[in-house]
Coordinates of C-alpha atoms in Angstrom, one line a residue:
M744 CA -8.0 -3.4 23.1
E745 CA -7.3 -0.4 25.2
A746 CA -4.1 0.2 27.2
H747 CA -3.6 2.7 29.9
F748 CA -0.1 3.9 30.8
P749 CA 1.3 6.3 33.4
P750 CA 1.7 9.8 32.0
D751 CA 5.5 9.5 31.7
V752 CA 5.3 6.3 29.7
E753 CA 2.5 7.7 27.5
K754 CA 4.7 10.8 26.8
M755 CA 7.7 8.6 25.8
L756 CA 5.4 6.6 23.5
N757 CA 4.0 9.7 21.9
D758 CA 7.4 11.2 21.5
L759 CA 8.8 8.1 19.9
A760 CA 5.8 7.9 17.5
A761 CA 6.3 11.5 16.5
Q762 CA 10.1 11.0 15.9
S763 CA 9.6 7.8 14.0
G764 CA 6.6 8.8 12.0
R765 CA 4.8 5.6 13.1
G766 CA 1.6 5.3 15.0
T767 CA 1.5 4.5 18.7
D768 CA -0.6 1.3 18.0
E769 CA 2.1 0.1 15.5
L770 CA 4.9 0.8 18.0
L771 CA 3.1 -1.1 20.7
Q772 CA 2.3 -4.1 18.5
D773 CA 6.0 -4.3 17.5
A774 CA 7.1 -4.0 21.2
F775 CA 4.7 -6.7 22.3
A776 CA 5.5 -9.0 19.5
A777 CA 9.2 -8.8 20.3
Y778 CA 8.5 -9.3 24.0
F779 CA 6.4 -12.4 23.4
E780 CA 9.1 -13.8 21.0
E781 CA 11.7 -13.4 23.8
L782 CA 9.3 -14.8 26.4
V783 CA 8.8 -18.0 24.2
Q784 CA 12.6 -18.4 23.7
T785 CA 13.2 -18.0 27.5
R786 CA 10.4 -20.4 28.3
D787 CA 11.8 -23.0 25.8
L788 CA 15.3 -22.6 27.3
L789 CA 14.1 -23.0 30.9
D790 CA 12.0 -26.0 29.9
S791 CA 15.0 -27.7 28.2
R792 CA 17.2 -27.0 31.2
Y793 CA 14.5 -28.4 33.5
D794 CA 14.1 -31.5 31.3
G795 CA 17.9 -31.9 31.3
L796 CA 18.1 -31.8 35.0
K797 CA 15.2 -34.1 35.5
S798 CA 16.6 -36.7 33.1
G799 CA 20.1 -36.5 34.6
R800 CA 21.6 -35.3 31.3
L801 CA 22.5 -32.0 33.1
K802 CA 23.9 -31.8 36.6
P803 CA 23.2 -28.8 38.8
I804 CA 26.2 -26.9 40.2
D805 CA 26.4 -25.0 43.4
G806 CA 25.9 -21.2 43.3
E807 CA 29.4 -20.6 44.7
E808 CA 30.9 -22.9 42.1
A809 CA 29.0 -21.1 39.3
F810 CA 30.3 -17.7 40.6
A811 CA 33.9 -19.0 40.9
R812 CA 33.7 -20.3 37.3
L813 CA 32.3 -16.9 36.0
K814 CA 35.0 -15.0 38.0
A815 CA 37.8 -17.3 36.5
K816 CA 36.5 -16.8 33.0
T817 CA 36.3 -13.0 33.5
E818 CA 39.9 -13.0 34.8
A819 CA 41.1 -15.1 31.9
Q820 CA 39.5 -12.7 29.4
R821 CA 41.0 -9.7 31.1
N822 CA 44.5 -11.3 31.1
R823 CA 44.2 -12.1 27.3
S824 CA 43.4 -8.5 26.4
T825 CA 46.4 -7.0 28.2

């Protein structure tokens, strides 16, 4: 398989290969493997959330409510560390 990158990305890849002593093909394989692992984990999480919402096990919350909860958690953590 052949991959084409913009010159700046190709330079970064070649620089990293030179610094690490690994081939560019090996670096790309590792990067794509990690990307696909994360993609599968994210897809599984989203599927489980969707299934939970669809079954009624999970209840959606309003965006404003979610933001307020996050803000309250952040404030509580800041107050604990002072």
